[in-house]
Amino acid sequence: MNRKRLEKVETFLFTMPAAILVSVMIYIPFVMSAVYSLTEWNGISKAVTFIGIENFKTIFLESKQFLNVLIFTGKYTALFMILSNVLALVLAVVLVKKIKTANILRGVFFVPYIMSMTIVGFIWKFIFSQGFARLFEISEWGLLNLSWLGNGDLAFYSVVFVGVWQQLGFYIVLYIAGLQAVPEDVLEAATVDGASKVKRFFRITLPLLGPSITICLFMSLTNGLKVFDIILALTKGGPGGATYSATLDIYREAFQYNNYGIGSAKALIFFVIILILTQLVLGFSRRNEVEL
Amino acid sequence: MKRYLSIFVVLVLLIGLGSSVLAEKATINMFISMPEYSDAIHELIDAYQEVKPDVTINYETTQNDYPTLLKVKLNSGDLPDIFASTSGKEIELYKEYSRDLSDQPLMETMLPAIKEAMTDANGDGMYGIAIKGNYFGLIYNKDLFEQADITKFPETISELEIAIEKLEAEGITPFSSGFGEWWVFKHVFQHFMAAATDDVPALIQKFEKGEAKIKDYPELYDNFFRFVDLVKEHGDAKPLESSLNTEISSFATGRAAMIIGQGPWVEDSIKEIDPGLKIGFAGYPVSEDPSQSQVITGADQAVRISKESDVLPEVLDFVNWWYTSDYGKAWFADVAGVVPPIAVDVESDYAIINQGSAAVEKKGSAPLGIIYSTDAFHSAFGETMQAYVGGAADKEATCTIIEKLWMEIDGEK
């Protein structure tokens, strides 16, 4: 009895520092921003006016702007999820083969991931403008002469491309780990049964990759929805506001337009959207996992 | 919540520092934008250290996102003793934290145009000082204009069109636009605002109340958009990717004859690439009236003193010394290399500043319109204009959006 109690006290004491830190960093600010979402405040003045749900009314009824950035974020996330998962899976399958340069290639694909998003953004901004211009002079490929960051539609693809390029290595590593865990004997048995390479991949390897796919889908979903720094560094939401993601729009509302209340309200709405989406995707991919 | 948190932080700091710092030096915390003057400000602080050895000045600056960082400091109860904002409209925004300086000795040396930019909406009080005056106008390459046989810099829009033709006949690209930067648009727009009205702040207030329409002002509706079109058609191949750096490099290497939306701050960078370049500086052609083609001068940044500072007397001594002592007065031109915001006679090494002051003497200065709107409005304005340049919106739609932005962002809430 006494020992049990001691254990309880220990558990409590050991988790306290972490719990306090997490609360101070995450939960308390979260609750505070929920409170601010019900107020009109410019982030500077000492007077904070309570206005109830007025901010939410403004967002839903008066302005289409938030809807537009949500649509943009949705499009970005969808394309980002598809591209990063498909490409990462293909590359992972190639990289677990016994090719000579496999280890070097793994490193090459992983390097962008350890670079800061902002730096990646600036590097690509340079490539898209000066780099492409010079390459066009040499090669005269019309594709290089397009205004990849200066045209609203193209800028969307540029942003997705750089986002995928930067994150790819991370998903490759997860998929490689999953592929290496696929038991050889099952694959051998399939070979003996006369299954072709393609059939083996789709009928055995892919289903057994279930846990990796779940994790990768989940991570790419949240990373896609949270996209911020890459856009800030590449286009700052431009040209003409064509590439504002939800997070960037919240930042702009709160810190540039000085509408801290509306910004908090948007953040809260976006939180609910992320919560629902992640639960849906997680539930869906969990249901489709198979176990040996 | 905010208060308790700040009390907590202060208590921790007091416990930590209390024992070591008792009745010691006064420390002034200075956190301002404009990192380009950090070397000069360090020199200023060193010089002040010799005058007042018992005052320490902690100087901090940032390249990016100054307003956000300032708000964070402010809300965590850590407002610097000296901070910065833009002048004009933003004076009001931080007014409840700022010390009114109108009773201070530095008022005697400050130029009237600067004072005006630092007063609040009612014209009362004086809530900041300027590190620099500034010039805004069109920068052009004198040699290229000579090569195209243009003897007089165009002062009207039709003269500008002729000049563009002559330049292109010589195979010279007339413009580099910088349209990728939102602030280029505000710098250009204010010249057309000045042509449209004699009372810029009043007109902006009308726009904010929704009582004015851009269409009623041909200088804005016709001339401004005409100018933007001209720059777009006769400028960079990819206008929306053109940034400040594009402008500087195109201009300095002779690939563009004119750059827009810039001022004295680009001269150093241009001279670094081509020290021999003959830089010309003039007002924009804004209408068919040559007298309206004026440069703009004034102060767009304000350095402000916290009302709640613990070391208020020391801070006031410092800024008064900055504006009234011999070293301080000479600092602006000699050390920082800026347009002095105070009344002194100086000869500048900068072509843009010299031609700017000559142009003001000859034709007068147009009012500094950008300070009467917030940067929040200006960045949205710039984005809207980018959409126009990119062809995503026509002139009609662009004007409607701008009118709406004025009401929503800067209007009474």
XYZ file of C-alpha atoms in Angstrom:
705
model
C 0.000 0.000 0.000
C 2.680 2.395 1.071
C 4.821 1.534 -1.888
C 1.928 2.083 -4.250
C 1.360 5.512 -2.851
C 5.016 6.358 -3.173
C 4.875 5.317 -6.793
C 1.916 7.587 -7.355
C 3.713 10.518 -5.770
C 6.776 9.757 -7.859
C 4.789 9.639 -11.071
C 3.198 12.912 -10.154
C 6.479 14.590 -9.262
C 8.351 13.378 -12.312
C 5.685 14.464 -14.763
C 5.150 17.836 -13.125
C 8.061 19.733 -14.754
C 7.046 18.572 -18.207
C 3.375 19.231 -17.523
C 4.123 22.746 -16.268
C 6.327 23.576 -19.228
C 3.821 22.251 -21.746
C 1.029 24.198 -20.057
C 2.996 27.427 -20.045
C 4.077 27.016 -23.649
C 0.957 25.496 -25.186
C -2.196 25.186 -23.089
C -2.226 28.581 -21.396
C -1.527 30.504 -24.625
C -4.209 28.404 -26.279
C -6.792 29.332 -23.674
C -5.644 32.959 -23.785
C -6.077 33.119 -27.544
C -9.522 31.580 -27.151
C -10.332 34.446 -24.799
C -8.829 37.034 -27.166
C -10.936 35.649 -30.012
C -13.964 37.089 -28.183
C -12.458 40.552 -27.932
C -11.559 43.492 -30.072
C -7.918 44.275 -29.495
C -5.157 45.647 -31.713
C -2.349 43.864 -29.879
C -0.947 47.151 -28.602
C -3.481 49.197 -26.688
C -4.147 48.625 -23.003
C -7.887 48.529 -23.529
C -9.261 45.136 -24.565
C -12.981 45.245 -25.421
C -15.129 42.165 -25.026
C -17.402 41.775 -28.054
C -18.692 38.204 -27.819
C -18.829 36.225 -31.030
C -18.671 39.322 -33.246
C -15.273 38.246 -34.678
C -16.623 34.893 -35.804
C -19.553 36.621 -37.471
C -17.134 38.879 -39.348
C -15.092 35.914 -40.531
C -18.031 33.802 -41.651
C -20.433 36.379 -42.979
C -18.603 39.493 -44.102
C -15.363 38.486 -45.708
C -14.598 35.751 -48.190
C -10.896 36.160 -47.556
C -10.562 33.448 -44.930
C -12.518 31.022 -47.093
C -10.102 31.717 -49.946
C -7.016 31.039 -47.860
C -8.623 27.855 -46.525
C -9.213 26.693 -50.088
C -5.609 27.501 -50.944
C -4.379 25.608 -47.882
C -6.592 22.653 -48.806
C -5.256 22.562 -52.356
C -1.700 22.877 -51.107
C -2.162 20.117 -48.539
C -3.778 17.715 -50.997
C -1.080 18.150 -53.618
C 1.654 18.119 -50.995
C 0.359 14.869 -49.451
C 0.026 13.073 -52.778
C 3.372 14.188 -54.191
C 5.462 13.714 -51.077
C 4.031 10.263 -50.286
C 4.121 8.850 -53.808
C 7.586 10.207 -54.569
C 8.954 9.170 -51.191
C 7.576 5.642 -51.586
C 9.008 5.268 -55.098
C 12.403 6.589 -54.035
C 12.411 4.437 -50.903
C 11.743 1.310 -52.977
C 14.667 2.243 -55.235
C 16.958 3.076 -52.335
C 16.504 -0.230 -50.466
C 17.737 -2.043 -53.593
C 21.369 -3.005 -53.481
C 22.671 -0.238 -55.737
C 26.176 1.060 -55.118
C 25.328 4.679 -54.419
C 22.271 3.958 -52.257
C 23.825 5.299 -49.068
C 25.066 8.483 -50.701
C 21.701 9.016 -52.361
C 19.890 8.609 -49.062
C 22.093 11.351 -47.681
C 21.492 13.561 -50.704
C 17.734 13.289 -50.342
C 17.881 13.908 -46.618
C 20.059 17.034 -46.691
C 17.261 19.490 -47.617
C 15.279 18.303 -44.608
C 17.941 19.388 -42.136
C 18.195 22.834 -43.696
C 16.061 25.607 -42.303
C 12.833 26.227 -44.239
C 13.633 29.909 -44.552
C 17.019 29.226 -46.091
C 15.514 26.695 -48.497
C 12.976 29.370 -49.440
C 15.639 31.959 -50.178
C 17.771 29.488 -52.133
C 14.827 28.584 -54.344
C 13.787 32.188 -54.706
C 17.213 32.822 -56.149
C 17.031 29.753 -58.412
C 13.570 30.664 -59.681
C 14.535 34.229 -60.549
C 18.246 34.549 -61.381
C 19.048 30.850 -61.868
C 16.226 30.161 -64.293
C 16.955 33.371 -66.212
C 20.559 32.321 -66.799
C 19.576 28.756 -67.677
C 17.090 30.119 -70.190
C 19.835 32.140 -71.850
C 21.871 28.958 -72.246
C 19.186 26.416 -73.104
C 16.305 28.523 -74.468
C 13.733 26.218 -72.894
C 10.488 28.190 -72.727
C 9.571 26.516 -69.459
C 12.446 28.288 -67.735
C 11.324 31.677 -68.954
C 7.950 31.515 -67.209
C 7.489 33.743 -64.200
C 7.447 30.955 -61.628
C 7.048 33.257 -58.650
C 5.423 36.213 -60.381
C 2.324 34.475 -61.718
C -0.359 33.540 -59.200
C -1.123 30.100 -60.656
C 2.477 29.110 -61.255
C 3.510 30.408 -57.826
C 1.189 27.818 -56.274
C 3.065 24.988 -57.992
C 6.437 26.524 -57.153
C 5.505 26.636 -53.486
C 4.264 23.035 -53.509
C 7.363 21.904 -55.366
C 9.766 23.523 -52.903
C 7.731 22.227 -49.961
C 7.880 18.666 -51.288
C 11.560 18.992 -52.213
C 12.414 20.053 -48.693
C 10.343 17.467 -46.824
C 10.857 14.462 -49.088
C 13.894 13.073 -47.261
C 11.968 12.709 -44.037
C 9.254 10.550 -45.603
C 11.832 8.516 -47.521
C 13.505 7.603 -44.232
C 10.176 6.522 -42.731
C 9.328 4.408 -45.773
C 12.785 2.824 -45.896
C 12.384 1.793 -42.281
C 8.996 0.293 -43.125
C 10.317 -1.533 -46.190
C 13.183 -3.052 -44.259
C 10.705 -4.442 -41.738
C 8.813 -6.411 -44.404
C 9.729 -10.058 -43.685
C 11.820 -11.722 -46.407
C 10.195 -15.141 -45.951
C 6.756 -13.915 -46.934
C 8.168 -12.367 -50.089
C 10.105 -15.558 -50.850
C 6.989 -17.645 -50.378
C 5.173 -15.396 -52.846
C 8.007 -15.785 -55.349
C 7.778 -19.549 -55.030
C 4.021 -19.287 -55.618
C 4.845 -17.534 -58.876
C 3.891 -13.924 -58.044
C 5.428 -11.311 -60.332
C 7.480 -8.401 -58.974
C 4.622 -5.963 -59.439
C 2.124 -8.262 -57.799
C 4.478 -8.860 -54.860
C 4.770 -5.139 -54.299
C 1.056 -4.380 -54.411
C -0.209 -7.518 -52.653
C 2.433 -7.937 -49.948
C 4.824 -5.035 -49.498
C 2.290 -2.227 -49.720
C -0.269 -3.695 -47.274
C 2.518 -4.498 -44.820
C 3.698 -0.893 -45.051
C 0.419 0.159 -43.405
C 1.911 1.654 -40.235
C 4.479 3.657 -42.221
C 1.795 4.933 -44.554
C -0.369 5.963 -41.624
C 2.465 7.934 -40.065
C 3.546 9.513 -43.350
C -0.003 10.488 -44.278
C -0.554 11.993 -40.860
C 2.739 13.896 -40.859
C 2.302 15.193 -44.397
C -1.249 16.263 -43.596
C -0.239 18.322 -40.572
C 2.872 19.682 -42.291
C 0.803 20.674 -45.301
C -1.831 22.418 -43.219
C 0.769 24.217 -41.124
C 2.765 25.506 -44.101
C 4.131 28.940 -43.252
C 7.848 29.668 -43.476
C 8.418 28.323 -46.975
C 5.726 30.629 -48.344
C 6.955 33.563 -46.290
C 10.461 33.157 -47.662
C 9.462 32.410 -51.249
C 6.547 34.705 -52.062
C 5.390 36.449 -48.847
C 1.863 35.464 -49.886
C 2.260 37.181 -53.243
C 2.001 37.861 -56.070
C -1.089 39.884 -55.353
C -2.052 37.720 -52.368
C -2.292 34.547 -54.489
C -0.360 32.291 -52.131
C -1.681 33.083 -48.661
C -1.965 29.971 -46.535
C -4.220 29.899 -43.478
C -1.334 30.295 -41.040
C 0.150 33.181 -43.000
C -3.255 34.851 -43.142
C -3.688 34.497 -39.377
C -0.269 36.031 -38.876
C -1.123 38.873 -41.230
C -4.450 39.549 -39.540
C -2.989 39.616 -36.031
C 0.371 41.267 -36.546
C 0.143 43.299 -39.731
C -3.467 44.407 -39.721
C -3.400 44.698 -35.924
C -6.647 42.731 -35.511
C -5.532 40.478 -32.715
C -9.094 39.435 -31.916
C -9.990 38.339 -35.434
C -6.596 36.666 -35.796
C -7.215 34.611 -32.654
C -10.684 33.695 -33.866
C -9.280 32.517 -37.190
C -6.632 30.487 -35.366
C -9.323 28.828 -33.300
C -11.419 27.944 -36.351
C -8.337 26.600 -38.085
C -7.522 24.512 -35.005
C -10.946 22.860 -35.166
C -10.520 22.172 -38.883
C -7.109 20.554 -38.327
C -8.503 18.501 -35.452
C -11.342 17.091 -37.558
C -9.195 16.447 -40.639
C -6.414 14.671 -38.778
C -8.886 12.460 -36.916
C -10.583 11.526 -40.180
C -7.342 10.680 -41.979
C -5.925 8.842 -38.991
C -9.086 6.765 -38.554
C -9.234 5.979 -42.265
C -5.657 4.785 -42.604
C -5.721 2.849 -39.306
C -8.743 0.884 -40.546
C -6.887 -0.057 -43.704
C -3.771 -1.409 -41.990
C -3.183 -5.148 -42.071
C -1.207 -7.267 -39.663
C 0.593 -10.481 -40.313
C -3.129 37.549 -16.942
C -0.701 39.838 -18.680
C -0.160 41.807 -15.518
C 0.428 38.786 -13.300
C 2.839 37.334 -15.781
C 4.802 40.547 -15.967
C 4.824 40.912 -12.185
C 6.165 37.394 -11.971
C 8.882 38.106 -14.525
C 9.842 41.333 -12.814
C 10.035 39.565 -9.435
C 12.320 36.884 -10.810
C 14.505 39.548 -12.387
C 14.618 41.540 -9.166
C 15.630 38.528 -7.114
C 18.266 37.672 -9.671
C 19.693 41.108 -10.136
C 18.768 42.848 -6.909
C 21.818 41.764 -4.983
C 24.345 42.836 -7.592
C 22.859 46.043 -8.962
C 22.057 48.475 -6.191
C 22.259 52.187 -6.911
C 24.435 51.564 -9.906
C 24.462 52.916 -13.451
C 21.241 53.846 -15.206
C 20.593 51.565 -18.160
C 18.651 52.712 -21.202
C 17.187 49.976 -23.374
C 16.955 50.998 -26.978
C 15.212 48.759 -29.515
C 14.641 50.329 -32.902
C 14.295 49.284 -36.524
C 16.545 50.601 -39.315
C 19.486 48.196 -38.939
C 21.276 50.021 -41.769
C 22.319 52.673 -39.233
C 23.518 50.335 -36.510
C 27.202 51.210 -36.983
C 26.435 54.904 -36.853
C 24.286 54.482 -33.748
C 27.029 52.511 -32.018
C 29.336 55.442 -32.660
C 26.744 57.820 -31.282
C 26.412 55.732 -28.136
C 30.179 55.572 -27.694
C 30.341 59.347 -27.979
C 27.587 59.723 -25.384
C 29.428 57.365 -23.076
C 32.233 59.938 -22.847
C 29.794 62.672 -21.920
C 27.805 60.587 -19.441
C 29.923 57.659 -18.231
C 27.316 56.562 -15.670
C 24.645 55.829 -18.309
C 24.704 52.569 -20.217
C 22.748 52.214 -23.429
C 21.683 48.749 -24.563
C 21.115 49.057 -28.265
C 19.276 46.342 -30.155
C 18.009 46.265 -33.713
C 16.502 43.825 -36.196
C 16.389 43.361 -39.924
C 13.006 41.737 -40.060
C 9.589 42.051 -38.572
C 10.264 44.866 -36.165
C 6.588 45.650 -35.390
C 5.858 42.063 -34.349
C 8.888 41.897 -32.083
C 7.973 45.226 -30.546
C 4.447 44.011 -29.807
C 5.830 40.896 -28.141
C 8.068 43.012 -25.923
C 5.236 45.375 -25.159
C 2.802 42.648 -24.141
C 5.325 40.874 -21.948
C 5.781 44.101 -19.993
C 9.235 44.671 -21.413
C 8.713 47.882 -23.369
C 12.094 49.356 -24.352
C 12.855 52.888 -23.133
C 13.471 53.939 -26.720
C 11.512 52.280 -29.502
C 10.422 53.050 -33.049
C 7.403 53.146 -35.296
C 6.558 54.808 -38.557
C 5.511 58.421 -38.284
C 2.121 59.971 -39.088
C -0.746 57.526 -38.668
C 1.175 55.153 -36.414
C 1.936 57.959 -33.966
C -1.593 57.473 -32.667
C -1.165 53.715 -32.334
C 1.541 53.809 -29.685
C 0.527 57.152 -28.211
C -0.505 55.796 -24.822
C 3.026 54.484 -24.341
C 4.893 57.492 -25.714
C 6.256 60.536 -23.973
C 5.135 63.863 -25.442
C 8.357 65.632 -26.378
C 6.924 69.047 -27.198
C 8.383 70.599 -24.021
C 11.903 69.392 -24.745
C 14.880 71.474 -25.942
C 15.261 69.296 -29.039
C 12.178 71.000 -30.477
C 14.310 74.051 -31.289
C 16.510 72.253 -33.785
C 13.955 69.916 -35.361
C 12.728 70.851 -38.832
C 9.046 71.840 -39.097
C 8.287 69.119 -41.676
C 9.569 66.488 -39.251
C 7.555 67.932 -36.357
C 4.440 67.692 -38.458
C 5.047 64.007 -39.118
C 5.419 63.341 -35.389
C 2.261 65.011 -34.103
C -0.912 63.090 -33.427
C -4.124 63.214 -35.440
C -5.333 66.435 -33.776
C -2.001 68.151 -34.306
C -1.257 68.077 -30.565
C 1.884 66.896 -28.905
C 5.054 65.569 -30.491
C 5.651 61.919 -29.960
C 8.913 61.132 -31.632
C 12.175 62.214 -33.167
C 13.590 61.233 -36.535
C 16.919 59.571 -37.215
C 16.796 60.811 -40.746
C 14.936 62.914 -43.184
C 14.356 61.208 -46.484
C 13.850 61.884 -50.168
C 11.514 60.056 -52.519
C 11.637 60.335 -56.279
C 12.657 58.782 -59.551
C 16.266 57.705 -59.968
C 17.697 57.771 -63.481
C 20.942 57.138 -65.286
C 22.203 60.440 -66.701
C 24.551 58.824 -69.224
C 21.835 56.639 -70.708
C 19.510 59.618 -71.019
C 22.271 61.535 -72.791
C 22.893 58.593 -75.098
C 19.199 58.615 -76.040
C 19.486 62.352 -76.663
C 17.073 63.397 -73.929
C 18.281 66.766 -72.731
C 15.682 67.495 -70.057
C 14.292 64.912 -67.655
C 10.544 64.444 -68.404
C 8.250 66.411 -66.116
C 4.921 65.447 -67.633
C 3.469 62.087 -68.587
C 3.506 62.824 -72.320
C 7.161 63.859 -72.070
C 7.805 60.603 -70.272
C 6.212 58.660 -73.115
C 8.470 60.407 -75.622
C 11.505 59.679 -73.450
C 10.553 55.998 -73.275
C 10.370 55.855 -77.069
C 13.761 57.505 -77.430
C 15.340 55.160 -74.889
C 13.916 52.085 -76.561
C 15.067 53.315 -79.966
C 18.589 53.134 -78.540
C 17.943 49.618 -77.270
C 17.823 50.715 -73.624
C 15.247 49.235 -71.250
C 13.587 52.291 -69.683
C 12.525 50.876 -66.297
C 13.235 48.389 -63.591
C 10.132 48.297 -61.447
C 10.613 46.494 -58.144
C 6.935 45.536 -58.389
C 7.648 42.406 -56.348
C 8.030 44.656 -53.274
C 4.780 45.931 -51.791
C 6.354 49.170 -50.553
C 7.429 50.297 -54.014
C 3.780 50.993 -54.772
C 3.252 53.181 -51.732
C 6.361 55.226 -52.509
C 5.140 55.881 -56.050
C 1.490 56.383 -55.152
C 2.149 59.241 -52.735
C 3.442 61.410 -55.591
C 0.147 61.005 -57.427
C -1.758 61.615 -54.195
C 0.078 64.919 -53.855
C -0.944 65.873 -57.387
C -4.554 64.902 -56.758
C -5.078 67.156 -53.754
C -3.569 70.021 -51.789
C -4.512 68.378 -48.493
C -3.348 64.766 -48.537
C -4.323 63.835 -44.942
C -7.849 65.168 -45.483
C -8.288 63.223 -48.709
C -7.028 60.047 -47.059
C -9.533 60.569 -44.247
C -12.274 60.859 -46.826
C -11.182 57.591 -48.385
C -11.143 55.945 -44.968
C -14.706 57.066 -44.341
C -15.767 55.834 -47.760
C -16.669 59.340 -48.899
C -14.238 59.507 -51.804
C -13.879 57.453 -54.957
C -10.613 56.948 -56.817
C -12.481 57.502 -60.081
C -13.181 61.136 -59.141
C -9.464 61.896 -59.096
C -7.994 61.644 -62.605
C -4.477 61.975 -61.177
C -5.061 58.661 -59.401
C -7.491 56.879 -61.694
C -5.845 57.828 -64.984
C -2.307 59.028 -64.330
C -1.226 56.616 -61.599
C -2.481 53.562 -63.445
C -1.075 54.925 -66.715
C 2.312 55.243 -65.041
C 2.145 51.709 -63.625
C 1.190 50.401 -67.066
C 4.106 52.236 -68.674
C 6.557 50.818 -66.145
C 5.142 47.334 -66.612
C 5.222 47.467 -70.413
C 8.645 49.051 -70.680
C 10.351 47.367 -67.739
C 11.448 43.983 -66.440
C 10.475 40.822 -68.290
C 9.001 39.405 -65.074
C 7.700 42.469 -63.242
C 6.354 40.626 -60.186
C 9.689 38.963 -59.528
C 11.492 42.280 -59.647
C 12.726 43.159 -56.169
C 14.863 45.890 -54.635
C 17.944 43.847 -55.582
C 16.748 43.497 -59.172
C 16.336 47.250 -59.375
C 19.769 47.948 -57.953
C 21.563 45.440 -60.148
C 19.692 46.372 -63.357
C 20.282 50.050 -62.747
C 23.890 49.818 -61.678
C 24.837 47.632 -64.639
C 23.108 49.972 -67.093
C 20.380 47.500 -68.035
C 17.649 49.905 -66.932
C 17.579 53.664 -67.290
C 15.204 54.430 -64.410
C 14.203 52.776 -61.134
C 11.057 53.651 -59.254
C 9.993 53.701 -55.619
C 13.518 54.225 -54.302
C 15.514 56.975 -52.653
C 18.881 57.797 -51.090
C 19.088 54.387 -49.410
C 20.056 52.642 -52.668
C 22.940 54.941 -53.561
C 25.619 53.059 -51.609
C 24.671 49.750 -53.213
C 24.679 51.255 -56.698
C 28.056 52.903 -56.123
C 29.467 49.600 -54.924
C 28.704 48.033 -58.301
C 29.605 51.030 -60.449
C 31.307 53.915 -58.614
C 31.333 56.070 -61.741
C 27.621 55.924 -62.518
C 26.052 59.360 -62.926
C 22.888 59.193 -60.872
C 20.046 61.594 -61.546
C 17.178 62.180 -59.141
C 13.885 63.915 -59.897
C 10.196 63.987 -59.084
C 7.805 61.688 -60.933
C 5.913 62.990 -63.936
C 2.439 62.826 -62.400
C 0.306 64.935 -64.735
C 0.599 67.363 -67.630
C 1.646 70.150 -65.274
C 5.471 70.284 -64.941
C 5.250 72.113 -61.608
C 3.611 69.050 -60.038
C 6.620 66.879 -60.756
C 8.204 67.303 -57.340
C 10.389 65.185 -55.097
C 9.106 64.378 -51.629
C 10.957 64.956 -48.411
C 10.126 64.212 -44.791
C 10.570 61.622 -42.073
C 8.839 58.284 -42.369
C 10.297 56.703 -39.236
C 9.828 57.889 -35.676
C 12.036 57.099 -32.695
C 9.905 57.256 -29.567
C 10.429 57.516 -25.837
C 8.501 55.276 -23.462
C 6.351 57.222 -21.012
C 6.700 54.445 -18.456
C 10.470 54.276 -18.567
C 12.187 53.914 -15.178
C 15.017 56.112 -16.365
C 12.960 58.775 -18.130
C 15.197 61.755 -17.181
C 18.297 59.966 -18.498
C 16.518 59.008 -21.728
C 15.369 62.577 -22.299
C 18.886 63.852 -21.629
C 20.187 61.446 -24.229
C 17.797 62.423 -27.037
C 18.194 66.110 -26.261
C 21.936 65.703 -26.453
C 21.498 63.869 -29.758
C 19.540 66.754 -31.265
C 21.256 69.762 -29.689
C 24.919 68.986 -28.938
C 27.575 69.786 -31.527
C 28.506 66.150 -31.949
C 24.882 65.099 -32.208
C 24.061 67.724 -34.806
C 27.036 66.800 -36.947
C 26.339 63.065 -36.523
C 23.477 62.942 -39.024
C 25.478 64.007 -42.052
C 29.023 63.046 -41.026
C 28.526 59.669 -39.375
C 25.172 58.329 -40.491
C 25.226 59.928 -43.939
C 21.535 60.746 -43.875
C 19.445 63.811 -44.615
C 19.577 65.672 -41.293
C 16.173 66.064 -39.653
C 17.453 69.242 -38.002
C 18.285 72.691 -39.251
C 21.981 72.573 -40.188
C 23.917 73.466 -43.285
C 25.582 70.423 -44.735
C 27.212 69.421 -47.945
C 26.417 65.790 -48.640
C 28.491 63.245 -50.565
C 25.336 61.710 -51.958
C 24.127 62.616 -55.432
C 20.523 61.790 -54.553
C 20.501 63.926 -51.426
C 22.175 66.861 -53.186
C 19.834 66.753 -56.161
C 16.900 66.176 -53.842
C 17.611 69.256 -51.796
C 18.273 71.267 -54.960
C 14.951 70.130 -56.403
C 13.118 71.056 -53.193
C 14.713 74.488 -53.270
C 13.665 75.008 -56.862
C 10.214 73.467 -57.058
C 9.221 72.811 -53.471
C 8.473 69.452 -51.895
C 5.298 67.417 -52.203
C 3.816 66.179 -48.912
C 4.963 62.827 -47.564
C 1.699 60.966 -48.133
C 2.757 57.484 -47.035
C 2.807 58.361 -43.360
C -0.927 59.040 -43.223
C -1.819 55.400 -43.798
C -0.599 52.415 -41.785
C 1.789 49.873 -43.228
C -1.022 47.361 -42.794
C -2.966 49.283 -45.413
C 0.082 49.807 -47.582
C 1.014 46.141 -47.708
C -2.541 45.212 -48.699
C -2.496 48.076 -51.218
C 0.781 46.752 -52.664
C -0.676 43.259 -52.974
C -3.732 44.599 -54.763
C -1.548 46.511 -57.187
C 0.534 43.382 -57.761
C -2.641 41.563 -58.717
C -3.337 44.408 -61.160
C 0.155 44.229 -62.646
C -0.152 40.452 -62.913
C -3.425 40.818 -64.791
C -5.488 39.045 -62.126
C -7.730 42.106 -61.681
C -8.665 44.999 -63.960
C -8.469 48.690 -63.065
C -12.120 48.914 -62.047
C -11.901 45.962 -59.644
C -8.530 47.125 -58.305
C -9.930 50.555 -57.408
C -12.914 48.994 -55.644
C -10.642 46.760 -53.567
C -8.351 49.658 -52.649
C -11.307 51.776 -51.534
C -12.545 48.861 -49.416
C -9.113 48.252 -47.872
C -8.886 51.898 -46.869
C -12.159 51.670 -44.987
C -11.551 48.255 -43.452
C -7.944 48.545 -42.351
C -7.447 52.222 -41.558
C -11.007 53.443 -41.099
C -12.744 53.947 -37.765
C -13.666 50.584 -36.314
